GROMACS .gro file of C-alpha atoms in nm:
model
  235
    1UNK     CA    1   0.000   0.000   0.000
    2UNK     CA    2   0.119   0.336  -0.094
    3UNK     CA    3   0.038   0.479   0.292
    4UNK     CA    4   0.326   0.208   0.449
    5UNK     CA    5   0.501   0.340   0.158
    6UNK     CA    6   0.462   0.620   0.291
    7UNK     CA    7   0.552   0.603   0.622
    8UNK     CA    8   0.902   0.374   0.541
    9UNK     CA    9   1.035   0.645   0.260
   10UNK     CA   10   0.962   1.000   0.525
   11UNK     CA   11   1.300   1.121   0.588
   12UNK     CA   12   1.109   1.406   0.834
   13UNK     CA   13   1.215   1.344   1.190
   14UNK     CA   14   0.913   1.328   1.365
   15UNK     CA   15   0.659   1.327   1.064
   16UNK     CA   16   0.371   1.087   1.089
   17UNK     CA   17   0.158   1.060   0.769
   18UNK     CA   18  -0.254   1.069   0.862
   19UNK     CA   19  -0.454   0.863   0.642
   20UNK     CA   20  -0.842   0.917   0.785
   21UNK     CA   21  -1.015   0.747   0.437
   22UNK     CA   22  -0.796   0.410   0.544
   23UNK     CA   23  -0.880   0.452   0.926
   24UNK     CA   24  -1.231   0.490   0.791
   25UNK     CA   25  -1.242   0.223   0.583
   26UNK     CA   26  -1.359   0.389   0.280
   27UNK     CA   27  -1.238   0.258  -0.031
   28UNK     CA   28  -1.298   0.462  -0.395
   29UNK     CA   29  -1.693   0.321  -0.402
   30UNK     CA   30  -1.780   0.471  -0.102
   31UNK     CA   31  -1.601   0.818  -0.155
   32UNK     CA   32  -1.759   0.851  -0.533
   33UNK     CA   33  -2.148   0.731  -0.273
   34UNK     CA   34  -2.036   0.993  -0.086
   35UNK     CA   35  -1.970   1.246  -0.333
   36UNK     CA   36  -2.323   1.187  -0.503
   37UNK     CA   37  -2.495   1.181  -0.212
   38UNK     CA   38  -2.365   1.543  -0.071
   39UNK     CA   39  -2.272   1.724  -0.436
   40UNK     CA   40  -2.510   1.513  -0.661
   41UNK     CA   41  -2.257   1.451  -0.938
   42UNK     CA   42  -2.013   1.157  -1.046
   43UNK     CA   43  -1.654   1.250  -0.950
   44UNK     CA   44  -1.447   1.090  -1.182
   45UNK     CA   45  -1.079   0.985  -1.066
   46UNK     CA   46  -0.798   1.238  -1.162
   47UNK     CA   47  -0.543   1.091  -1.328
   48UNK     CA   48  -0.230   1.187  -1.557
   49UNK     CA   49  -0.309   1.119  -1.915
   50UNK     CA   50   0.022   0.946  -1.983
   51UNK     CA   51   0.046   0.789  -1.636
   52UNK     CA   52   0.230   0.438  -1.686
   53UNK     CA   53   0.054   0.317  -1.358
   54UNK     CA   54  -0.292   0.233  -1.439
   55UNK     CA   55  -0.253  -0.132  -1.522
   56UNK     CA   56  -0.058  -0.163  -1.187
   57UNK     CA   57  -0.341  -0.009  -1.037
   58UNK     CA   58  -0.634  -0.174  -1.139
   59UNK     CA   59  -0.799   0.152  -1.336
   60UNK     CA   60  -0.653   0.038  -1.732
   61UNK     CA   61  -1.011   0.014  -1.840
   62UNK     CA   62  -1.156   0.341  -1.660
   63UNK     CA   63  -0.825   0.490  -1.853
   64UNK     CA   64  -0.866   0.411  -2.169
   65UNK     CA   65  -1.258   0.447  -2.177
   66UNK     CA   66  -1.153   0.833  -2.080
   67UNK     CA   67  -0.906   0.814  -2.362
   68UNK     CA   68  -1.226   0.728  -2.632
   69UNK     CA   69  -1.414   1.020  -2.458
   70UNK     CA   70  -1.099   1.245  -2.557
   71UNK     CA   71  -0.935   1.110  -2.841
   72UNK     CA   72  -0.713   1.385  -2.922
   73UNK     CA   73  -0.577   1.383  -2.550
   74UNK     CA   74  -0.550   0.976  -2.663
   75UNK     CA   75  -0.314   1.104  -3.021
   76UNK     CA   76  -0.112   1.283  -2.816
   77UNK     CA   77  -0.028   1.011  -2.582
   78UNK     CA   78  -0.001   0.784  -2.843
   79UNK     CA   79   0.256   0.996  -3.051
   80UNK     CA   80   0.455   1.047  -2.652
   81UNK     CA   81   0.451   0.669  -2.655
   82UNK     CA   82   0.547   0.609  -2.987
   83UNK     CA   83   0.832   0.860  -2.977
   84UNK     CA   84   0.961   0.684  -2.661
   85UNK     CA   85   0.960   0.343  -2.840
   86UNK     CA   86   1.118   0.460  -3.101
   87UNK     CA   87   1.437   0.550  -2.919
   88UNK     CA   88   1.394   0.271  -2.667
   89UNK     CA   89   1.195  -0.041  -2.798
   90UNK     CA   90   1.171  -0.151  -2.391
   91UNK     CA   91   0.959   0.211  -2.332
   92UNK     CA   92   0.618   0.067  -2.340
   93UNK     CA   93   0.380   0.257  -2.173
   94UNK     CA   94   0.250  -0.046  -1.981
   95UNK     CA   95   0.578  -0.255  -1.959
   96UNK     CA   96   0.464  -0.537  -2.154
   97UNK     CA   97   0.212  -0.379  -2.374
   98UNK     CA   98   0.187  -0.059  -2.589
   99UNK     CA   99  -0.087   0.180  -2.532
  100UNK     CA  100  -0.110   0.137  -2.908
  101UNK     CA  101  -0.143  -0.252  -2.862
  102UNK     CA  102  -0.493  -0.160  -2.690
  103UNK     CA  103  -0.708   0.014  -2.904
  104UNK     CA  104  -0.896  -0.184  -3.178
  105UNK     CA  105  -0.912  -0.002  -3.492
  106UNK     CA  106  -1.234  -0.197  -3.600
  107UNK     CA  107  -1.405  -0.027  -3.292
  108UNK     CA  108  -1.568   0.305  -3.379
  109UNK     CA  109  -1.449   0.499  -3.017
  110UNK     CA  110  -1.080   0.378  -3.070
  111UNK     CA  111  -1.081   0.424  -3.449
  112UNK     CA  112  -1.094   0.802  -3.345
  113UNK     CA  113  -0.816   0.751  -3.087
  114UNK     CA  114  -0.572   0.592  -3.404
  115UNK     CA  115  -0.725   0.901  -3.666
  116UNK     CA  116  -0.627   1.138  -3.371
  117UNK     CA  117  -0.277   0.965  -3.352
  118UNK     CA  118  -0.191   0.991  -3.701
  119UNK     CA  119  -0.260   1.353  -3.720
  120UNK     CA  120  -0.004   1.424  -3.457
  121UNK     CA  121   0.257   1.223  -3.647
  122UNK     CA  122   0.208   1.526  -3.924
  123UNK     CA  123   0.480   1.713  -3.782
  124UNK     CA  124   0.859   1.756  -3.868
  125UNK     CA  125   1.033   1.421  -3.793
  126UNK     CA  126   1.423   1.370  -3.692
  127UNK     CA  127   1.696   1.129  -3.743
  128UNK     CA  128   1.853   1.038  -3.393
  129UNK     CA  129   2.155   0.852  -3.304
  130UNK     CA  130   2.094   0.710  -2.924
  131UNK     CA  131   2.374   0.550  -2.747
  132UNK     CA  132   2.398   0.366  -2.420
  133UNK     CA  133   2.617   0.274  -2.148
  134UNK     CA  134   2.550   0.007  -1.910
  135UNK     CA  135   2.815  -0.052  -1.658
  136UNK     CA  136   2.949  -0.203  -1.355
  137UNK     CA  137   3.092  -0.028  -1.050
  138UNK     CA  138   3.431  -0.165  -0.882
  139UNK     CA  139   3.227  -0.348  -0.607
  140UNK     CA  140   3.081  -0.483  -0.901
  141UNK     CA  141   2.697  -0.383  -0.894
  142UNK     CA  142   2.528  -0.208  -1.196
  143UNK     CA  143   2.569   0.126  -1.235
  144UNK     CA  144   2.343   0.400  -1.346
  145UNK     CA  145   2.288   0.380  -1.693
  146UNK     CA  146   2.459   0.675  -1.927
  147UNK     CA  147   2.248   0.769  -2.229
  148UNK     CA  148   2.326   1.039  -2.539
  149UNK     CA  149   2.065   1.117  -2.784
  150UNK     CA  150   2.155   1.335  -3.080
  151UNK     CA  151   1.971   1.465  -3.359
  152UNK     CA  152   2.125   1.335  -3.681
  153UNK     CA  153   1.882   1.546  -3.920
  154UNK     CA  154   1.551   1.677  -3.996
  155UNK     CA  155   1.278   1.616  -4.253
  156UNK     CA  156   0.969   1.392  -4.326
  157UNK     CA  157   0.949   1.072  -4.217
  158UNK     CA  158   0.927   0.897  -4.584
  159UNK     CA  159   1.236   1.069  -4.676
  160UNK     CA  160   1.435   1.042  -4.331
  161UNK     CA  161   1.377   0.634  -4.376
  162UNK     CA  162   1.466   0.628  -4.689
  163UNK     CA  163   1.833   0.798  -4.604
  164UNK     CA  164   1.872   0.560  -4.317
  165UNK     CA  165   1.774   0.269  -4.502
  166UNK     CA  166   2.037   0.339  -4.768
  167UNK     CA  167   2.339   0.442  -4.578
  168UNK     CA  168   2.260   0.125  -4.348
  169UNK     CA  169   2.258  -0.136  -4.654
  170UNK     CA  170   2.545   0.028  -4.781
  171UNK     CA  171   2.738  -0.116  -4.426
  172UNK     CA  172   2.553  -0.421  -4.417
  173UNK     CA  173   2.304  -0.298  -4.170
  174UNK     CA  174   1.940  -0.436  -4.192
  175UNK     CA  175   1.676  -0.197  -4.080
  176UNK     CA  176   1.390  -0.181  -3.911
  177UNK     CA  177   1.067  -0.032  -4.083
  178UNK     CA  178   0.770   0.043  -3.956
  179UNK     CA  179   0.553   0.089  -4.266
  180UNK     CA  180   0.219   0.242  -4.098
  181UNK     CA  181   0.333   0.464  -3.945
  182UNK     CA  182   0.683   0.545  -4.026
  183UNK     CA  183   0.906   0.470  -3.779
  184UNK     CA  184   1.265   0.331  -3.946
  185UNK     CA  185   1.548   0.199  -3.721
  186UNK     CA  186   1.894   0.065  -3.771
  187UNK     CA  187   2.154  -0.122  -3.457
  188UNK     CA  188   2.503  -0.061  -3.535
  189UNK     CA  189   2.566  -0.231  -3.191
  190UNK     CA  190   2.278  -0.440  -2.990
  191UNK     CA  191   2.242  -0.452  -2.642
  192UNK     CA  192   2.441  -0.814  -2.535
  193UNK     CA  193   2.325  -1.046  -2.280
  194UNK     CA  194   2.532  -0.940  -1.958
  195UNK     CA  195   2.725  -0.588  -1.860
  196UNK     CA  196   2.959  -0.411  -1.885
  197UNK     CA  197   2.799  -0.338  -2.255
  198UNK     CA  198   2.759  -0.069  -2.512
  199UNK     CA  199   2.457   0.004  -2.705
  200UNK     CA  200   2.409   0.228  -3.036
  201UNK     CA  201   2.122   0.269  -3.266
  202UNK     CA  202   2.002   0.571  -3.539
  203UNK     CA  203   1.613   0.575  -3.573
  204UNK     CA  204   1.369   0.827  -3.674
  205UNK     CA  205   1.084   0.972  -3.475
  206UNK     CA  206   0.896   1.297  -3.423
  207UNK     CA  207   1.076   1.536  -3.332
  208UNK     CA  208   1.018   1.649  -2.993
  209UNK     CA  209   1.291   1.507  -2.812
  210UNK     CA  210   1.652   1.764  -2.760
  211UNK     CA  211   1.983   1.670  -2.723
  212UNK     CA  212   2.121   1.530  -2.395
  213UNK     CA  213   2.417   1.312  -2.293
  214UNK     CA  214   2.506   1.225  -1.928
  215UNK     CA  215   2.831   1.416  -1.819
  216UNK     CA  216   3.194   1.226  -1.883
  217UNK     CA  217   2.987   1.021  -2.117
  218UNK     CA  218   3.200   1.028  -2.399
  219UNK     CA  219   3.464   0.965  -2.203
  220UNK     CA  220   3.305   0.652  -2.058
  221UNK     CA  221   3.221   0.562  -2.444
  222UNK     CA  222   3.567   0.601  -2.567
  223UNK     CA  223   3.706   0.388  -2.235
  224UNK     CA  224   3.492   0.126  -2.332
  225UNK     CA  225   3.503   0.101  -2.689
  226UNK     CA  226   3.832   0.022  -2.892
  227UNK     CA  227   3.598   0.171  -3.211
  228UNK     CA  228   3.437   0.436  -3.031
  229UNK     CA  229   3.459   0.643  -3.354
  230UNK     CA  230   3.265   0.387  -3.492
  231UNK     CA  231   2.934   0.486  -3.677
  232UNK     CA  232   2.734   0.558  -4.024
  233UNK     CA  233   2.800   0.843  -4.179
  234UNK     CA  234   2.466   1.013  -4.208
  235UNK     CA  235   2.519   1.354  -4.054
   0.00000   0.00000   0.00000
């Protein structure tokens, strides 16, 4: 429960959380009786639109029927999700499943969700390179892991696939095309199975994600890598 939660992470001396709707034993059906009883409407929960916890916490289906009652709110998530994917294939919204994976485009209500999503992917997309670190510390246990994401170039999607997908077949690369909806990706070095490890991939996506790199990472990359200096030649 989030309350013992709660109470073990206060670093307060002295603090003591209060939690009267657990002492009273109300749970969310009898706040919402509540509510209609002394307001005489439905209060519907609050929740973040891209929140990643509502399969953990029971309310997936309350979510996304308030996604098909705002579809455009649903795009915009969609496009957040699909941007995050694109970079990091593990980024799932709901670990194991895509918020995309959910909504059934033979259903009217979600049909409008999709239609919503596609218009926000009419926007300028970029070509990113995205490299990652994963290493150990000299006690041996995993350290944080270092990330750099750089914009390579701008431009449509069509065309920003098609200029990764050439210079990648031209090294021997295969890539990775999502034909729907645009999305091309090419690994010019795959995670491996156990750390230390490097990780380096170009892919395009919308583009609403900036520059950043961890600090000393390209020191860490060059340490690490005998062919840091390594990569296709698409800037």
């Amino acid at each position: 429960m989030r309350s013992l939660k709660d109470e073990a992470n206060s670093k307060v001396p002295g603090r003591t959380g209060a939690f009267p709707l657990i002492d009273w034993g109300w749970g969310r059906e009898a706040c919402e009786a509540y509510l209609w009883e002394r307001f005489g409407v439905h209060w519907p929960k609050s929740y973040c639109t891209f929140c990643c916890f509502s399969a953990s916490m029971g309310s997936l289906p309350a979510h996304l029927e308030r996604m098909r009652d705002h579809p455009a709110i649903a795009g915009e998530v969609l496009r957040l999700e699909y941007t995050a994917m694109s970079l990091n294939p593990n980024a799932r919204l709901y670990g194991k499943k895509s918020l995309l994976e959910l909504f059934d485009p033979t259903q009217e209500r979600d049909r409008a969700c999709l239609e919503a999503f596609d218009r926000e992917l009419e926007m300028p997309w970029a070509l990113y390179r995205v490299r990652r670190l994963f290493l150990l510390s000299a006690d041996g246990s995993n350290r944080p892991v270092m990330r750099s994401t750089e914009r390579i170039d701008l431009g449509r999607p069509q065309q920003l696939a098609h200029k990764l997908a050439r210079v990648s077949h031209r090294h021997g690369l295969d890539v990775e095309r999502d034909h729907q909806y645009g999305r091309a990706r090419a690994w010019l070095r795959p995670r491996g199975a156990a750390r230390p490890m490097a990780e380096e991939l170009f892919t395009t996506a919308p583009a609403r994600v900036i520059d950043k790199q961890d600090k000393n990472f390209e020191k860490e990359w060059r340490a690490h890598l005998a062919d840091a200096s390594a990569q296709l030649p698409l800037a």
